[in-house]
XYZ file of C-alpha atoms in Angstrom:
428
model
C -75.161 -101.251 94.335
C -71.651 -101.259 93.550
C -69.739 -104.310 91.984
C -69.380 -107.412 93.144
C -65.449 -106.853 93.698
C -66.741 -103.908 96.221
C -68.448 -106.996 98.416
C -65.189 -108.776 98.289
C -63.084 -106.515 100.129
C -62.070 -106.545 103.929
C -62.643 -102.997 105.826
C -64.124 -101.560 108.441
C -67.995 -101.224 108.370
C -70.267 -98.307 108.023
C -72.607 -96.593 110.310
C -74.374 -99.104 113.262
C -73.423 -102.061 110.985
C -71.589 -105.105 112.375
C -68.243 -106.020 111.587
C -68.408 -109.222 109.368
C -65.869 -111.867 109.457
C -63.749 -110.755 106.865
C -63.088 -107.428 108.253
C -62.466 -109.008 111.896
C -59.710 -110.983 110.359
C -57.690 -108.164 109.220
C -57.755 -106.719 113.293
C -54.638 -106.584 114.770
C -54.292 -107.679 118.205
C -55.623 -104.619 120.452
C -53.419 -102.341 122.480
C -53.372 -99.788 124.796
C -53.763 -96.998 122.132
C -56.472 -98.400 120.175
C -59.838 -99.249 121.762
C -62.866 -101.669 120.893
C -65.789 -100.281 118.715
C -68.330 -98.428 120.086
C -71.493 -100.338 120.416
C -74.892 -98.970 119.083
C -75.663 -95.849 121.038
C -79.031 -93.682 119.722
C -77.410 -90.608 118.666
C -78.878 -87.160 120.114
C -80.513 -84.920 117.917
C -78.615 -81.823 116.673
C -79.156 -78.333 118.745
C -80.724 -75.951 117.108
C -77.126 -73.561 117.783
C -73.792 -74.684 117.516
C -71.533 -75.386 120.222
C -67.886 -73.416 119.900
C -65.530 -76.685 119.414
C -62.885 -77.264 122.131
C -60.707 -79.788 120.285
C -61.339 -82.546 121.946
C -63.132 -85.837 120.811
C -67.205 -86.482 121.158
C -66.999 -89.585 123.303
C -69.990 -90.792 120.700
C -67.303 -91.166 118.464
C -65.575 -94.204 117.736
C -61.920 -93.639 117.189
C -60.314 -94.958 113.635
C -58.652 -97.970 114.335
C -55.952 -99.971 112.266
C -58.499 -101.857 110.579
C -59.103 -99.211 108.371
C -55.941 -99.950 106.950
C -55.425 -103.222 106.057
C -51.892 -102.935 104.777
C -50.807 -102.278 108.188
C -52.803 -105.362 109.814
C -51.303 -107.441 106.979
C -47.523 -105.670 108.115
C -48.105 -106.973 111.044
C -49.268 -110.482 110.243
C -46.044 -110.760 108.510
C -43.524 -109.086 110.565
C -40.411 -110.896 110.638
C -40.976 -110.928 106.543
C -40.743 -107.389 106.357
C -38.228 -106.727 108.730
C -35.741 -109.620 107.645
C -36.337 -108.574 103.725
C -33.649 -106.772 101.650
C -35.578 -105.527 99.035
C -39.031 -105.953 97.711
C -38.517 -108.711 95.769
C -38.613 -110.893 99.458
C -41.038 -109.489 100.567
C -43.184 -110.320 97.157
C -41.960 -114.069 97.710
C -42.907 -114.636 101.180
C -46.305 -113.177 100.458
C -46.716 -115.592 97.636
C -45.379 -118.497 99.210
C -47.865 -117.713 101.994
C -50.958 -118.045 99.201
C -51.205 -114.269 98.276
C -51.922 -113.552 94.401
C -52.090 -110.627 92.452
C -56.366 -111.261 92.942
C -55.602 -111.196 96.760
C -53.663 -107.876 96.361
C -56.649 -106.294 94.677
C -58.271 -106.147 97.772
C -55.502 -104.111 99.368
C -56.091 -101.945 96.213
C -52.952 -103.021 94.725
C -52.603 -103.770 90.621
C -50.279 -106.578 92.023
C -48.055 -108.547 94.446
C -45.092 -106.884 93.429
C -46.593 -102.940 94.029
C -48.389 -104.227 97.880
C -44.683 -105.680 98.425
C -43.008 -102.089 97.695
C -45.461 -100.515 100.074
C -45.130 -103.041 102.327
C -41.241 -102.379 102.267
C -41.592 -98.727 101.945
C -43.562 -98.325 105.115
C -42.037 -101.032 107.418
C -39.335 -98.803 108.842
C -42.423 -95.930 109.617
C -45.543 -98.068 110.867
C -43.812 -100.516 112.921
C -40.787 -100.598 115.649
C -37.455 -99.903 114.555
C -36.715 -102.555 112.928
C -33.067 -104.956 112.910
C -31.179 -103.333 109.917
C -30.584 -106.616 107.261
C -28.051 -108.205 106.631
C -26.487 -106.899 103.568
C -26.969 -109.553 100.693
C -23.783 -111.898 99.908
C -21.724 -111.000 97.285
C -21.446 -113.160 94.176
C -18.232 -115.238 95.057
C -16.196 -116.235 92.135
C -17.075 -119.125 90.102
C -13.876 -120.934 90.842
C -15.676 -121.658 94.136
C -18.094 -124.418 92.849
C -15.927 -125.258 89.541
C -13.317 -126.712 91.335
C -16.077 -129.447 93.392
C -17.563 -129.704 90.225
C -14.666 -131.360 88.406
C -13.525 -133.771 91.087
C -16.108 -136.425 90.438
C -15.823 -137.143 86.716
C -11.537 -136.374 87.396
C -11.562 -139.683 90.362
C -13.450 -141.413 87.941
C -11.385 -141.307 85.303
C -8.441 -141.936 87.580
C -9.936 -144.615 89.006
C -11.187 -146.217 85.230
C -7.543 -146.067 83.988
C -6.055 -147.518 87.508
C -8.906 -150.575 86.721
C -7.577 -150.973 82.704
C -3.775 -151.186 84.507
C -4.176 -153.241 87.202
C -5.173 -157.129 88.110
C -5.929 -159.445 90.575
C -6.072 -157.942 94.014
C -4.763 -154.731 93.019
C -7.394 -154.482 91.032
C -10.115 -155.151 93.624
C -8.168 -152.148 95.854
C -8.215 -149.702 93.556
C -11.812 -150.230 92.409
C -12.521 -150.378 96.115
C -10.111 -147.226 96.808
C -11.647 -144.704 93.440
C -15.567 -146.090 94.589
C -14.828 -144.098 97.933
C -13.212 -141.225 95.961
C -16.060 -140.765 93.959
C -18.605 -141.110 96.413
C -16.905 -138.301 98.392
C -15.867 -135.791 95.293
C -19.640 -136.248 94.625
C -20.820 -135.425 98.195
C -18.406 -132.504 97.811
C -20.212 -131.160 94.662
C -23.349 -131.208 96.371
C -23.048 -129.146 99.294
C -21.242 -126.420 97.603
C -22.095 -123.718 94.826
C -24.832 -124.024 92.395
C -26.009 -127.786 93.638
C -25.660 -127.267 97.052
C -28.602 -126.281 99.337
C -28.698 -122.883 101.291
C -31.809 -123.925 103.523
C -30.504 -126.528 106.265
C -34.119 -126.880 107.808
C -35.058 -127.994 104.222
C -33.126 -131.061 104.174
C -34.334 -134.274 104.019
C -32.182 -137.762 104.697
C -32.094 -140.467 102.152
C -32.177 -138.485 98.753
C -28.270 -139.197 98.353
C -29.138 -142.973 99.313
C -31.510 -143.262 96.669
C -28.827 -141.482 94.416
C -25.955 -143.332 94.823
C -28.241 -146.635 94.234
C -29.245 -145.063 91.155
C -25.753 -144.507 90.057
C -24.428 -147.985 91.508
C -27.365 -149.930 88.623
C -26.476 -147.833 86.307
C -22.964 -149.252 86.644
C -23.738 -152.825 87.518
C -27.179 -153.377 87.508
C -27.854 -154.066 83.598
C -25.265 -156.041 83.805
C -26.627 -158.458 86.717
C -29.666 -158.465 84.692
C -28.701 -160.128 81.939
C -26.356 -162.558 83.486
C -29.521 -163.227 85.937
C -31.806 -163.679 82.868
C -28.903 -166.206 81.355
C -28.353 -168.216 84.652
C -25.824 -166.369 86.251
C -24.009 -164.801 87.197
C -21.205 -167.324 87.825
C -19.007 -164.823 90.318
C -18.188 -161.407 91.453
C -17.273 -158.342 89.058
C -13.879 -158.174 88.197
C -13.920 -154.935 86.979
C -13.815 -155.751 83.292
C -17.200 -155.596 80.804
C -16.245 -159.237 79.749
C -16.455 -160.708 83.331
C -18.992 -162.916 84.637
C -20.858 -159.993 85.962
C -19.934 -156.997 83.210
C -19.445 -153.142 84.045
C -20.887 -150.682 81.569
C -18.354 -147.795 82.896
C -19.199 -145.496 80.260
C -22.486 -143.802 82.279
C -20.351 -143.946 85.508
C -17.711 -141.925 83.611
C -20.241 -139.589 81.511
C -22.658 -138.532 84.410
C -19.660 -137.749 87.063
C -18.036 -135.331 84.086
C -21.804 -133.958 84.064
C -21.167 -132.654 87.504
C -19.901 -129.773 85.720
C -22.937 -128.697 83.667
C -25.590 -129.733 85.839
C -23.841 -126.906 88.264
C -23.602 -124.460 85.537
C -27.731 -125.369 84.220
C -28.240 -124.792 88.350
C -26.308 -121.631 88.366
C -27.754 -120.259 85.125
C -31.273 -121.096 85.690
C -30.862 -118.998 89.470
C -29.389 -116.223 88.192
C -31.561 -115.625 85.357
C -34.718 -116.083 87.759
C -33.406 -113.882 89.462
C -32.860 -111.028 87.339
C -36.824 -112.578 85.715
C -38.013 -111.509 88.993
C -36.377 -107.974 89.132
C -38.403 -106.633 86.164
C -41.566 -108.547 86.510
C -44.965 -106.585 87.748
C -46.946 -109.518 87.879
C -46.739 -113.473 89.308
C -48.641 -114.423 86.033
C -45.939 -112.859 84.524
C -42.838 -114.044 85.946
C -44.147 -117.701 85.545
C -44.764 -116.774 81.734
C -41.076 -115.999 81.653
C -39.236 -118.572 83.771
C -41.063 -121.822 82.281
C -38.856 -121.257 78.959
C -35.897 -120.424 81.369
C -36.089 -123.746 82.957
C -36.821 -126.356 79.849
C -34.249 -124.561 78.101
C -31.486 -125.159 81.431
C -33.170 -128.751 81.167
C -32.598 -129.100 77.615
C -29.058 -127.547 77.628
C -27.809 -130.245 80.121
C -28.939 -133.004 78.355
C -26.963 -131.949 75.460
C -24.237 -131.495 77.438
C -24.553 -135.046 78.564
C -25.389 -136.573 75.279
C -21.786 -134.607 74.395
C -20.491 -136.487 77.137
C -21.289 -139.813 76.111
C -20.509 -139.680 72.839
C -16.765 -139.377 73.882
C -16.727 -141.346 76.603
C -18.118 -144.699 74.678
C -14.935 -144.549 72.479
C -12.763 -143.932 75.072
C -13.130 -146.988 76.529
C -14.186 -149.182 73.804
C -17.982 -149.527 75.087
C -21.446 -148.488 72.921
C -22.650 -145.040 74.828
C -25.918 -146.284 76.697
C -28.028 -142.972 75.333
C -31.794 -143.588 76.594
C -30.958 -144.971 79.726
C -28.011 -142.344 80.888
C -30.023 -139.751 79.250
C -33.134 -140.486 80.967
C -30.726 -141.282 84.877
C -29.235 -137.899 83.952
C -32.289 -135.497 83.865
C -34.236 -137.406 86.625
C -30.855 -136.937 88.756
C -31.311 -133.102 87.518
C -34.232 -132.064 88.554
C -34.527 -134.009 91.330
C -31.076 -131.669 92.648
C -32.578 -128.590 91.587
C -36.169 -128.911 93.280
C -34.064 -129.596 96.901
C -31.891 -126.742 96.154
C -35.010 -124.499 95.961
C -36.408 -125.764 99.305
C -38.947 -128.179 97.355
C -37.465 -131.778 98.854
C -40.482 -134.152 99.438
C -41.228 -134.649 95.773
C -37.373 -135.723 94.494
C -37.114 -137.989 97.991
C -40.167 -140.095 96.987
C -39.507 -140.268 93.337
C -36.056 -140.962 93.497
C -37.133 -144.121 96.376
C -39.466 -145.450 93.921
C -37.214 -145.611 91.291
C -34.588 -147.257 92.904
C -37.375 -149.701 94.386
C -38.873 -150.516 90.767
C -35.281 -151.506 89.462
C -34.672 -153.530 92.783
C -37.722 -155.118 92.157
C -37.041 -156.132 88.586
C -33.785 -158.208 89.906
C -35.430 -159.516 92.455
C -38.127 -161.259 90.255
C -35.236 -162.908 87.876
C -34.163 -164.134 90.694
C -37.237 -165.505 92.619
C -38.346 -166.714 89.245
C -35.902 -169.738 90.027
C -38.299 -170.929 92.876
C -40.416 -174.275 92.023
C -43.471 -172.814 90.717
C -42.152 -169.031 90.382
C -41.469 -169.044 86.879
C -44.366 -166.245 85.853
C -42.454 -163.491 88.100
C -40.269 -162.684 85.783
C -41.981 -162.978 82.490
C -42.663 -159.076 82.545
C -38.738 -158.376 82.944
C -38.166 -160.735 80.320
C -40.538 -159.866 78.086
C -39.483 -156.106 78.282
C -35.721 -157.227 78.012
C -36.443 -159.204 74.887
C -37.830 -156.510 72.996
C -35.765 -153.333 73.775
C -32.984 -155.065 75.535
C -31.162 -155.280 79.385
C -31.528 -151.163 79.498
C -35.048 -151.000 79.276
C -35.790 -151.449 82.870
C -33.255 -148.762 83.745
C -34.870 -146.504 81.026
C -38.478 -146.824 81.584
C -37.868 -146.379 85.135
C -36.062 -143.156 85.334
C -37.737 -141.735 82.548
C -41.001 -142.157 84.151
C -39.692 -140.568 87.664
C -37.739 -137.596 85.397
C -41.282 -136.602 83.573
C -43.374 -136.612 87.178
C -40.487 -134.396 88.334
C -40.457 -132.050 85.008
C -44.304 -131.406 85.377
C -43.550 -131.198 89.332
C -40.516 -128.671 88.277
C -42.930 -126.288 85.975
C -45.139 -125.940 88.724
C -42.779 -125.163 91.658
C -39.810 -123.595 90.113
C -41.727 -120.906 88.077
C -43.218 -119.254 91.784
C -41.199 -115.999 92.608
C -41.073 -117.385 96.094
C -38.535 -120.359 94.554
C -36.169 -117.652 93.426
C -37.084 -114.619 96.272
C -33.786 -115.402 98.096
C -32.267 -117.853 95.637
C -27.944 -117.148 95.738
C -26.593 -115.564 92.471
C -23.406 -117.097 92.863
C -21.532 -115.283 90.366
C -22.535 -113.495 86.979
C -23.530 -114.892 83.882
């Protein structure tokens, strides 16, 4: 008896036996030039003297159908795949995004995904109908293409922090007003071009640039409600100044818009090194072996850019650099960006919700801790802000949703089918 592998593997049967499930699956949908199997017919003994052969088929015999070549059936299962695919490297995507290892190619007596992709491509232009030529693959446009969105967040920001230090009274309130909706836009700008913007339109979820901007709006008011909530305040609206009776900390604001800039370049790196990852691997094992490192060390290389960031933007404008909690907003805002650029958008939507919900909730206890009988709502907020400060909310919460999304990230970004048809965007 052969090994147990032998068991494992789909084909056609042998002699009077029955097809079994696991061949049947592999049977493409019968035409007019391929015919069911014969059924169980007692075969004639031979004559005792030859018959001269006249080149035509014993009707006894059952013809050799496409299940005998499971390649082909599996061609066909994936059609539009092979036909829409550029190169290979598609083709090895789809199949893996579709739940086909390098075990599963073993049973099309292939070492790997990779080589039953190449055959796959090879043999789709032979086996099957001609097939719609590709479109030829977009060439890297130059870089200046994203750079330029990139900068126009953390550049209205600035304009609109210096317009803020210059003005007063209503003029004040008009330009704060004026350089929110500036920012808000230069952002939405960054996002939907180059590196940070998403290529797959069906993939897009509403509500992850709600969450975002709420994010962003606490992180420039929010720890500054808290402790004016946790004092008895606040006593009025922000004035734009950190002294006020509800105080800005604009140093995040002005640090994470300026990290537009190497978020996109982390984005573009990290896809163009896959990329080139996935060119010379022979194995999925492999790849994901290769493009872990790739992606902490992207991860790791933004947050020093931001850290960079910070530490000359606090002195700028007079203000301690917030590091955990900007830090912590910074990579959660990361990674949630970079799983919805590569199609993976349910995960960043709920953790980004919940994060924003946790620090809602947190001011919303101060404040219903001043109903008769309410006071015990807020002793976790104060007890947390006592011993680490008004930034611990902020922190714990985003650093909590930025490591679910960094073990969600190693998972999901290291498949070949992430990076299959992931845009270069330029060379690095």
């Amino acid at each position: 008896m052969s090994g147990l592998g032998e068991l494992d593997r789909p084909g056609p049967p042998t002699g009077a036996e029955a097809w079994d499930e696991r061949s049947e699956e592999w049977l493409p949908e019968t035409t007019d030039e391929q015919e069911p199997a014969a059924p169980d017919v007692p075969q004639a003994p031979p004559a005792p003297e030859a018959e001269p052969t006249t080149g035509r088929a014993s009707p006894l015999t059952p013809r050799r159908t496409a299940a005998a070549d499971p390649v082909k059936a599996l061609m066909h299962r994936h059609r539009d795949l092979c036909e829409r695919a550029v190169d290979p490297l598609e083709i090895a995507a789809g199949l893996e995004a579709h739940g086909v290892t390098d075990r599963t190619a073993a049973r099309f007596r292939h070492r790997d995904v990779f080589s039953l992709a190449e055959e796959m491509y090879a043999r789709v232009s032979r086996d099957g109908d001609t097939p719609t030529p590709p479109a030829p693959p977009e060439a890297p446009g130059p870089r200046a293409d994203w750079a330029l969105p990139a900068l126009l967040p953390g550049t209205f920001c600035t304009a609109t922090l210096v317009g803020l230090h210059l003005t007063h009274g209503r003029a004040r309130l008009a330009v704060g007003v004026v350089g929110i909706l500036a920012v808000a836009l230069a952002l939405r700008a960054a996002l939907a071009r180059g590196p940070l913007g998403t290529r797959r339109p069906s993939t897009h979820r509403p509500g992850s640039g709600t969450w975002t901007y709420w994010l962003l709006a606490y992180a420039l008011l929010g720890d500054g409600l808290l402790r004016a909530a946790l004092a008895g305040g606040p006593d009025g609206l922000p004035d734009g100044t950190p002294d006020g009776p509800w105080p800005l900390v604009t140093t995040p604001a002005l640090a994470l818009t300026w990290a537009c800039v190497p978020a996109a370049w982390s984005a573009h790196l990290l896809a163009v090194r896959a990329r080139r990852t996935l060119t010379g691997s022979r194995g999925l094992e492999d790849f994901a072996a290769s493009v872990r490192p790739l992606l902490l060390g992207t991860f790791t290389l933004f947050l020093a850019a931001l850290a960079a960031l910070l530490a000359v933007s606090g002195p700028a404008l007079n203000e301690p650099p917030p590091y955990a909690p900007t830090l912590t907003l910074g990579a959660l805002l990361l990674l949630a960006r970079l799983l919805t650029v590569h199609g993976f958008t349910h995960a960043p939507v709920v953790i980004l919700r919940a994060t924003a919900t946790a620090q809602a909730t947190a001011l919303a206890t101060v404040f219903a801790a001043r109903l008769p009988g309410c006071d015990t709502l807020a002793a976790p907020v104060r007890t947390l802000t006592t011993l680490g400060g008004p930034t611990t909310i902020q922190t714990l919460t985003c650093a909590t949703g930025a490591l679910i999304l960094l073990i969600h990230a190693t998972r999901t970004l290291t498949r070949a089918s992430a990076h299959g048809g992931a845009p270069l965007g330029g060379a690095v």
